[in-house]
Amino acid sequence: MTRFLLFGQTLSFSGDPFRTAWQDVTHVDSASAVFIDDGVVIAVGPADELRQKAPKATIVDYGDALLSAGFVDAHMHYPQTGIIASWGKQLIDWLNTYTFPEESRFGDKSYADDVAARTLDLALAHGTTTQASFCTIHPESVDAYFEAAAARNMAVIAGKTCMDRNAPDDLRDTAKFAYDDSKSLLERWHGKGRAHYAITPRFSPTSTPEQLEALGALWAEHPDVLMQTHLSEQLPELQWVKDLFPKARDYLDTYETFGLLGANGLYGHAIHLTQREKDRLTEVGAAVVHCPTSNTFIGSGLFETAGLAARMRVGLATDTGGGSSFSMLRTMAAAYEIGQLRGTALHPAQLMWLATEGSAAALGLSGQIGHLGAGAAADIVVLDLASTPAITQRAKRAENFWDQLFPTLMMGDDRAIRDVWVAGKQALPA
Ligand code: GUN
Ligand code: ZN
């Protein structure tokens, strides 16, 4: 049986609430249903109407729980799952102290298999149905991740993280190895099932100009794939980039010079941008990713959500394990808090949009994932809006839907995930 009718409240979007008034592009319906056939959403509409259209479909009634597109985590590092919440360091020290020693372990395929499986199960338990992940320098780590995602039928984006300087010996490749390995992994995985390959230079301090150039050349040969990296995260990192690339106009220029700026470019963090960088990102149609729990946890700074989302594609991400949570609910809460510190109270519709449609758009997958509407993959999260006593007592006073949802966005965690569907099948790990 591949036909299902899921009953509940539904939240969907017909436009971008950062560019149009949220009231005009958000659709909230109680007594609603999602009709799924063969892994794809066929329709979202009144329960009674859809019941007549699909009399033989299996009904799953979620009462007044909220059906939304599954969360899309647009930037994370699955190899850092084991070191999430490591104390006391800022970016460069954090990489050297915690991250690199852990990433060194991923040449061992069975270790990589184990962490990939654990990470994807944690994602599903938190309502995340797609991740864009960095892997490690080891091709085995890429195979492990795509294999684990295929076993769960999840749409994921991932790539071998390339580094040929300023990293330990066992985590460095060369310009040629980065090109060759990335190319063969891309050919092996891109477009296989729901897998998408992303060319992945870690960030310009850990790549020589030769390596950046080699990866730029690979991207030019495969302009349809994503290129993911980090940009302008923390001030000492910016100074380091200046020292390493004295001729560059700014951080973004260290990518642009080597062919690593384009519409399929995905730039994580993007906090301390100059006006030229913002203009250039907008001009080429690139996307940036907000990683709010990481930006506070590692002490990086306050992303300009509303301003940037009005002019370029912006995704939302956990940045595990620089980020301090696997939960996109907690991530939305942190995005709200950072918005407040910057003087903008993001509306719950904008937060939910970032976690679904916005991230999907950043990944170039609009309409395919992160969308509750006809033609999209049936990747769905079912949110219990009264999952804990603290949330329930606040939600009870709600005067409208948004007021009912907001306590779950601010205080919710995996207990709020009533169910999750991946490509039309229930997928909550046991
Ligand atoms: N910059 C370069 N590598 C990393 C990483 O692994 N995490 C974060 N947060 N920033 C980075
Ligand atoms: Zn990152």
Coordinates of C-alpha atoms and ligand atoms in Angstrom, one line a residue:
M1 CA 0.0 0.0 0.0
T2 CA 1.6 3.3 -1.1
R3 CA -1.4 5.6 -0.7
F4 CA -1.8 7.4 2.6
L5 CA -4.0 10.2 4.0
L6 CA -2.4 12.0 6.9
F7 CA -4.9 14.0 9.0
G8 CA -4.0 16.9 11.2
Q9 CA -3.3 20.7 11.0
T10 CA -1.2 21.6 8.0
L11 CA 1.3 24.5 7.4
S12 CA 2.4 25.2 3.9
F13 CA 3.9 28.2 2.0
S14 CA 3.2 29.6 -1.4
G15 CA 5.9 32.3 -1.2
D16 CA 8.8 33.7 0.8
P17 CA 7.8 35.4 4.0
F18 CA 11.0 37.5 3.9
R19 CA 10.0 39.1 0.6
T20 CA 6.2 39.2 0.9
A21 CA 4.0 39.8 4.0
W22 CA 3.9 36.4 5.8
Q23 CA 0.1 36.6 5.9
D24 CA -0.1 36.5 2.1
V25 CA 2.1 33.4 1.6
T26 CA 1.4 31.1 4.6
H27 CA -1.4 28.6 4.7
V28 CA -2.6 27.1 7.9
D29 CA -5.5 24.7 7.9
S30 CA -7.1 22.7 10.7
A31 CA -9.1 19.5 9.7
S32 CA -6.7 19.2 6.8
A33 CA -5.0 16.3 5.1
V34 CA -2.0 15.3 3.1
F35 CA -2.6 12.8 0.3
I36 CA 0.5 10.7 -0.5
D37 CA 1.0 8.3 -3.3
D38 CA 4.2 6.4 -4.1
G39 CA 6.4 8.6 -1.9
V40 CA 5.1 11.9 -3.4
V41 CA 2.6 14.4 -2.1
I42 CA -0.4 14.5 -4.4
A43 CA -2.5 17.1 -2.6
V44 CA -2.9 19.0 0.6
G45 CA -6.5 20.1 1.4
P46 CA -9.6 19.6 3.5
A47 CA -9.7 16.2 5.1
D48 CA -13.3 15.5 3.9
E49 CA -12.6 16.4 0.3
L50 CA -9.4 14.3 0.1
R51 CA -11.1 11.3 1.8
Q52 CA -13.6 11.2 -1.1
K53 CA -10.8 11.6 -3.7
A54 CA -8.8 8.7 -2.2
P55 CA -11.3 6.3 -0.6
K56 CA -8.8 3.4 -0.5
A57 CA -5.9 5.3 1.0
T58 CA -4.7 4.2 4.5
I59 CA -5.6 6.9 7.0
V60 CA -3.3 8.0 9.7
D61 CA -5.0 10.5 12.0
Y62 CA -2.7 12.8 13.9
G63 CA -5.6 14.8 15.6
D64 CA -4.5 18.4 16.1
A65 CA -0.8 17.8 15.6
L66 CA 0.9 19.9 12.9
L67 CA 2.0 18.4 9.6
S68 CA 4.8 20.3 8.0
A69 CA 7.5 19.6 5.4
G70 CA 10.3 17.8 7.1
F71 CA 13.1 20.0 8.3
V72 CA 16.1 20.6 6.1
D73 CA 19.5 21.1 7.8
A74 CA 21.5 23.0 5.2
H75 CA 24.9 22.8 6.8
M76 CA 26.3 20.2 9.2
H77 CA 29.3 17.9 9.8
Y78 CA 28.2 14.3 10.5
P79 CA 31.8 13.4 11.6
Q80 CA 31.4 15.8 14.4
T81 CA 28.4 14.1 16.0
G82 CA 30.6 12.5 18.6
I83 CA 32.2 15.8 19.7
I84 CA 29.1 17.9 19.9
A85 CA 29.1 20.1 23.1
S86 CA 32.8 20.2 23.6
W87 CA 33.8 22.9 26.1
G88 CA 35.7 26.1 26.1
K89 CA 37.2 26.9 22.6
Q90 CA 36.6 29.3 19.8
L91 CA 36.8 28.4 16.1
I92 CA 40.5 27.8 15.3
D93 CA 41.3 26.2 18.7
W94 CA 38.1 24.2 18.6
L95 CA 39.0 22.8 15.2
N96 CA 42.5 21.8 16.4
T97 CA 41.5 20.5 19.8
Y98 CA 38.3 18.6 19.2
T99 CA 37.4 18.5 15.5
F100 CA 40.6 17.4 13.7
P101 CA 41.4 14.5 16.1
E102 CA 37.9 13.2 15.7
E103 CA 37.9 13.6 12.0
S104 CA 41.1 11.6 11.8
R105 CA 39.2 8.5 12.8
F106 CA 37.0 8.4 9.6
G107 CA 39.5 6.5 7.4
D108 CA 38.1 3.5 9.3
K109 CA 35.0 2.7 7.3
S110 CA 33.3 0.8 10.1
Y111 CA 33.7 3.8 12.4
A112 CA 32.3 6.1 9.7
D113 CA 29.4 3.7 9.1
D114 CA 28.5 3.8 12.8
V115 CA 28.6 7.6 13.1
A116 CA 26.7 8.1 9.8
A117 CA 23.9 5.8 10.9
R118 CA 23.8 7.4 14.4
T119 CA 23.7 10.9 12.9
L120 CA 20.9 10.1 10.4
D121 CA 18.9 8.4 13.1
L122 CA 19.3 11.4 15.4
A123 CA 18.3 13.7 12.5
L124 CA 15.1 11.7 11.9
A125 CA 14.3 11.6 15.6
H126 CA 14.5 15.4 15.5
G127 CA 12.2 15.7 12.5
T128 CA 15.0 16.4 10.0
T129 CA 14.6 14.6 6.7
T130 CA 17.4 16.2 4.7
Q131 CA 21.0 17.2 5.7
A132 CA 23.8 18.8 3.7
S133 CA 26.8 17.4 5.4
F134 CA 30.6 17.8 5.2
C135 CA 32.4 14.5 5.4
T136 CA 36.1 14.1 6.1
I137 CA 39.1 14.0 3.9
H138 CA 38.6 10.2 3.6
P139 CA 36.6 8.9 0.6
E140 CA 35.3 6.1 3.0
S141 CA 33.6 8.7 5.0
V142 CA 31.6 9.9 2.0
D143 CA 30.6 6.3 1.0
A144 CA 29.5 5.6 4.6
Y145 CA 27.3 8.7 4.7
F146 CA 25.6 8.2 1.3
E147 CA 25.1 4.4 2.1
A148 CA 23.5 5.2 5.4
A149 CA 21.2 7.8 3.8
A150 CA 20.3 5.4 1.0
A151 CA 19.4 2.8 3.6
R152 CA 16.9 5.3 5.0
N153 CA 15.9 6.6 1.5
M154 CA 16.8 10.2 2.7
A155 CA 17.7 13.0 0.3
V156 CA 21.1 14.2 1.4
I157 CA 23.9 16.4 0.1
A158 CA 27.5 15.6 1.0
G159 CA 31.0 15.7 -0.1
K160 CA 34.6 14.9 0.7
T161 CA 36.1 17.8 2.8
C162 CA 39.3 18.8 1.1
M163 CA 42.3 20.3 3.0
D164 CA 45.9 20.5 1.9
R165 CA 47.4 22.8 4.5
N166 CA 47.0 24.0 8.1
A167 CA 45.6 20.6 9.2
P168 CA 47.3 17.5 10.8
D169 CA 49.3 15.3 8.4
D170 CA 46.7 12.6 8.3
L171 CA 43.9 15.0 7.4
R172 CA 45.7 16.6 4.4
D173 CA 45.4 15.6 0.8
T174 CA 46.8 17.5 -2.2
A175 CA 45.4 19.6 -5.0
K176 CA 45.4 16.5 -7.3
F177 CA 44.0 14.0 -4.7
A178 CA 41.3 16.5 -3.8
Y179 CA 40.3 16.8 -7.5
D180 CA 40.6 13.1 -8.3
D181 CA 38.8 11.8 -5.2
S182 CA 36.0 14.4 -5.4
K183 CA 35.5 13.6 -9.1
S184 CA 35.3 9.9 -8.6
L185 CA 32.9 10.3 -5.6
L186 CA 30.8 12.7 -7.5
E187 CA 30.6 10.3 -10.4
R188 CA 29.7 7.4 -8.0
W189 CA 27.1 9.2 -6.0
H190 CA 25.6 12.3 -7.6
G191 CA 22.0 11.5 -8.8
K192 CA 22.1 8.0 -7.4
G193 CA 18.7 7.6 -5.7
R194 CA 18.3 10.7 -3.6
A195 CA 22.0 11.5 -3.2
H196 CA 23.5 14.8 -4.3
Y197 CA 27.2 15.4 -4.3
A198 CA 28.7 18.7 -3.2
I199 CA 32.2 19.8 -4.0
T200 CA 33.6 20.6 -0.5
P201 CA 36.7 22.7 0.2
R202 CA 36.6 23.1 4.0
F203 CA 37.5 26.8 3.9
S204 CA 40.2 28.9 2.3
P205 CA 42.7 28.7 5.3
T206 CA 43.0 24.9 4.9
S207 CA 43.4 24.9 1.1
T208 CA 46.3 26.1 -0.9
P209 CA 45.5 28.3 -3.9
E210 CA 46.4 25.2 -6.0
Q211 CA 43.8 23.1 -4.3
L212 CA 41.1 25.9 -4.5
E213 CA 41.9 26.2 -8.2
A214 CA 41.7 22.4 -8.8
L215 CA 38.3 22.3 -7.1
G216 CA 37.2 25.4 -9.1
A217 CA 38.1 23.5 -12.2
L218 CA 36.1 20.5 -11.1
W219 CA 33.1 22.7 -10.4
A220 CA 33.4 24.2 -13.9
E221 CA 33.2 20.7 -15.3
H222 CA 30.1 20.0 -13.2
P223 CA 28.3 23.4 -12.7
D224 CA 25.0 21.7 -11.8
V225 CA 26.4 20.3 -8.5
L226 CA 26.6 22.3 -5.3
M227 CA 29.8 23.7 -3.9
Q228 CA 29.7 24.0 -0.1
T229 CA 32.2 25.8 2.1
H230 CA 32.6 28.2 5.0
L231 CA 32.7 32.0 4.8
S232 CA 33.4 34.8 7.2
E233 CA 32.5 33.0 10.5
Q234 CA 34.8 34.5 13.2
L235 CA 37.0 37.6 13.4
P236 CA 40.4 35.8 14.0
E237 CA 39.6 33.6 11.0
L238 CA 39.1 36.7 8.9
Q239 CA 42.5 38.0 9.9
W240 CA 44.0 34.6 9.1
V241 CA 42.5 34.7 5.6
K242 CA 43.9 38.2 5.1
D243 CA 47.4 36.9 6.1
L244 CA 47.2 33.9 3.8
F245 CA 45.7 35.7 0.8
P246 CA 47.2 39.2 1.0
K247 CA 46.0 40.1 -2.5
A248 CA 42.4 39.2 -1.9
R249 CA 39.8 42.0 -1.7
D250 CA 38.0 40.1 1.0
Y251 CA 37.2 36.6 2.2
L252 CA 34.7 35.9 -0.6
D253 CA 37.4 36.9 -3.1
T254 CA 39.6 34.0 -2.0
Y255 CA 36.8 31.8 -3.5
E256 CA 35.9 33.9 -6.5
T257 CA 39.5 34.1 -7.7
F258 CA 39.7 30.3 -8.0
G259 CA 36.3 29.8 -9.6
L260 CA 34.5 28.9 -6.4
L261 CA 31.8 31.6 -6.5
G262 CA 28.5 30.9 -8.3
A263 CA 24.8 30.4 -8.1
N264 CA 25.3 26.8 -6.8
G265 CA 27.6 28.0 -4.1
L266 CA 26.5 27.4 -0.5
Y267 CA 28.4 29.5 2.0
G268 CA 28.1 28.6 5.7
H269 CA 28.0 31.2 8.4
A270 CA 28.5 34.4 6.4
I271 CA 28.4 36.6 9.5
H272 CA 31.1 39.4 9.0
L273 CA 30.4 40.3 5.4
T274 CA 31.5 43.5 3.8
Q275 CA 29.0 45.4 1.6
R276 CA 30.9 44.2 -1.5
E277 CA 30.6 40.6 -0.4
K278 CA 26.8 41.0 0.1
D279 CA 26.4 42.6 -3.2
R280 CA 28.5 40.0 -5.0
L281 CA 26.7 37.1 -3.4
T282 CA 23.4 38.6 -4.4
E283 CA 24.6 39.4 -8.0
V284 CA 25.7 35.8 -8.7
G285 CA 22.6 34.3 -6.9
A286 CA 24.6 32.4 -4.3
A287 CA 23.1 31.1 -1.1
V288 CA 24.3 31.5 2.5
V289 CA 23.5 29.4 5.6
H290 CA 22.6 30.7 9.1
C291 CA 24.0 28.4 11.8
P292 CA 22.7 30.1 14.9
T293 CA 23.5 27.6 17.7
S294 CA 27.0 27.3 16.4
N295 CA 27.5 31.0 16.0
T296 CA 26.7 31.5 19.7
F297 CA 28.3 28.3 21.0
I298 CA 31.7 28.9 19.2
G299 CA 31.3 32.7 19.9
S300 CA 31.3 33.8 16.2
G301 CA 28.7 36.6 15.9
L302 CA 25.2 37.6 15.0
F303 CA 24.0 36.7 11.5
E304 CA 21.9 39.4 9.7
T305 CA 18.9 37.1 9.0
A306 CA 16.2 39.5 7.9
G307 CA 18.5 41.8 5.9
L308 CA 20.2 39.0 4.0
A309 CA 17.0 36.8 3.5
A310 CA 15.4 39.8 1.8
R311 CA 18.1 39.8 -1.0
M312 CA 19.5 36.3 -1.3
R313 CA 18.7 32.6 -0.6
V314 CA 19.3 31.8 3.1
G315 CA 19.2 28.3 4.6
L316 CA 19.1 27.3 8.3
A317 CA 21.4 24.7 9.8
T318 CA 22.5 23.0 13.0
D319 CA 26.2 23.0 12.0
T320 CA 26.6 20.0 14.2
G321 CA 29.0 19.6 16.1
G322 CA 30.0 23.4 16.2
G323 CA 26.3 23.8 16.7
S324 CA 25.1 22.6 20.1
S325 CA 21.9 20.8 19.0
F326 CA 20.6 18.2 16.5
S327 CA 17.2 19.9 16.7
M328 CA 16.0 22.3 14.1
L329 CA 13.4 23.5 16.7
R330 CA 16.3 24.5 19.0
T331 CA 18.0 26.0 15.9
M332 CA 14.9 28.1 15.1
A333 CA 14.8 29.3 18.8
A334 CA 18.5 30.4 18.5
A335 CA 17.7 32.2 15.2
Y336 CA 14.9 34.0 16.9
E337 CA 17.2 35.0 19.8
I338 CA 19.9 36.3 17.5
G339 CA 17.2 38.2 15.5
Q340 CA 16.2 39.9 18.8
L341 CA 19.8 40.8 19.5
R342 CA 19.8 42.4 16.1
G343 CA 16.5 44.2 16.6
T344 CA 14.2 42.0 14.5
A345 CA 11.7 39.6 16.0
L346 CA 11.4 36.9 13.3
H347 CA 7.9 35.7 12.9
P348 CA 7.2 32.0 13.5
A349 CA 6.2 31.7 9.9
Q350 CA 9.6 33.1 8.9
L351 CA 11.4 30.6 11.2
M352 CA 9.4 27.6 9.9
W353 CA 10.1 28.8 6.3
L354 CA 13.8 29.0 6.9
A355 CA 13.9 25.5 8.4
T356 CA 12.0 24.0 5.4
E357 CA 11.5 26.0 2.2
G358 CA 14.4 28.4 2.8
S359 CA 16.9 25.6 3.3
A360 CA 15.6 23.7 0.3
A361 CA 15.9 26.8 -1.8
A362 CA 19.5 27.3 -0.6
L363 CA 20.2 23.7 -1.7
G364 CA 18.6 24.3 -5.1
L365 CA 15.9 21.8 -4.3
S366 CA 12.8 24.1 -4.1
G367 CA 9.6 22.2 -4.7
Q368 CA 11.3 18.8 -4.3
I369 CA 12.0 18.9 -0.6
G370 CA 11.1 21.2 2.3
H371 CA 7.7 21.8 0.7
L372 CA 4.3 20.6 1.7
G373 CA 2.5 20.6 -1.6
A374 CA 1.7 18.6 -4.8
G375 CA 4.8 17.2 -6.4
A376 CA 7.1 17.4 -3.4
A377 CA 8.7 14.3 -1.9
A378 CA 6.5 13.1 1.0
D379 CA 9.2 14.0 3.6
I380 CA 7.0 15.2 6.5
V381 CA 7.4 16.0 10.2
V382 CA 4.4 15.7 12.5
L383 CA 4.8 18.1 15.4
D384 CA 3.0 17.7 18.8
L385 CA 2.3 21.2 19.9
A386 CA 1.8 20.2 23.5
S387 CA 4.8 17.9 24.0
T388 CA 5.9 18.9 27.5
P389 CA 4.1 20.3 30.6
A390 CA 5.9 23.6 30.1
I391 CA 4.9 23.9 26.5
T392 CA 1.3 22.7 27.1
Q393 CA 0.5 25.2 29.7
R394 CA 1.7 28.1 27.5
A395 CA 0.1 26.7 24.3
K396 CA -3.3 26.4 26.1
R397 CA -3.5 30.2 26.3
A398 CA -2.8 30.6 22.6
E399 CA -5.2 33.0 20.8
N400 CA -4.2 31.9 17.3
F401 CA -2.2 29.3 15.5
W402 CA 1.1 31.1 15.6
D403 CA 0.8 31.7 19.3
Q404 CA 0.1 27.9 19.7
L405 CA 3.1 27.0 17.5
F406 CA 5.7 29.5 19.0
P407 CA 6.2 27.8 22.4
T408 CA 7.2 24.6 20.5
L409 CA 9.6 26.5 18.4
M410 CA 11.2 28.1 21.4
M411 CA 11.1 25.2 23.9
G412 CA 10.6 22.1 21.8
D413 CA 13.0 19.2 21.2
D414 CA 12.7 15.6 20.0
R415 CA 9.8 15.0 22.3
A416 CA 7.8 17.2 20.0
I417 CA 8.4 14.9 17.1
R418 CA 5.2 12.8 17.0
D419 CA 6.2 11.2 13.7
V420 CA 8.3 11.6 10.6
W421 CA 7.8 10.4 7.0
V422 CA 10.5 9.9 4.4
A423 CA 9.5 9.4 0.8
G424 CA 6.0 8.3 1.9
K425 CA 7.0 5.9 4.6
Q426 CA 7.0 6.3 8.4
A427 CA 10.6 6.7 9.4
L428 CA 11.0 7.4 13.1
P429 CA 13.9 5.3 14.3
A430 CA 12.8 2.6 16.8
Ligands
GUN1 N1 35.3 26.4 9.5 C1 36.0 25.4 9.0 N2 35.7 24.2 9.4 C2 34.7 24.3 10.2 C3 33.9 23.4 11.0 O1 34.1 22.2 11.0 N3 32.9 24.0 11.8 C4 32.7 25.3 11.8 N4 31.7 25.8 12.6 N5 33.4 26.2 11.1 C5 34.4 25.7 10.3
ZN2 ZN 30.5 24.0 9.1

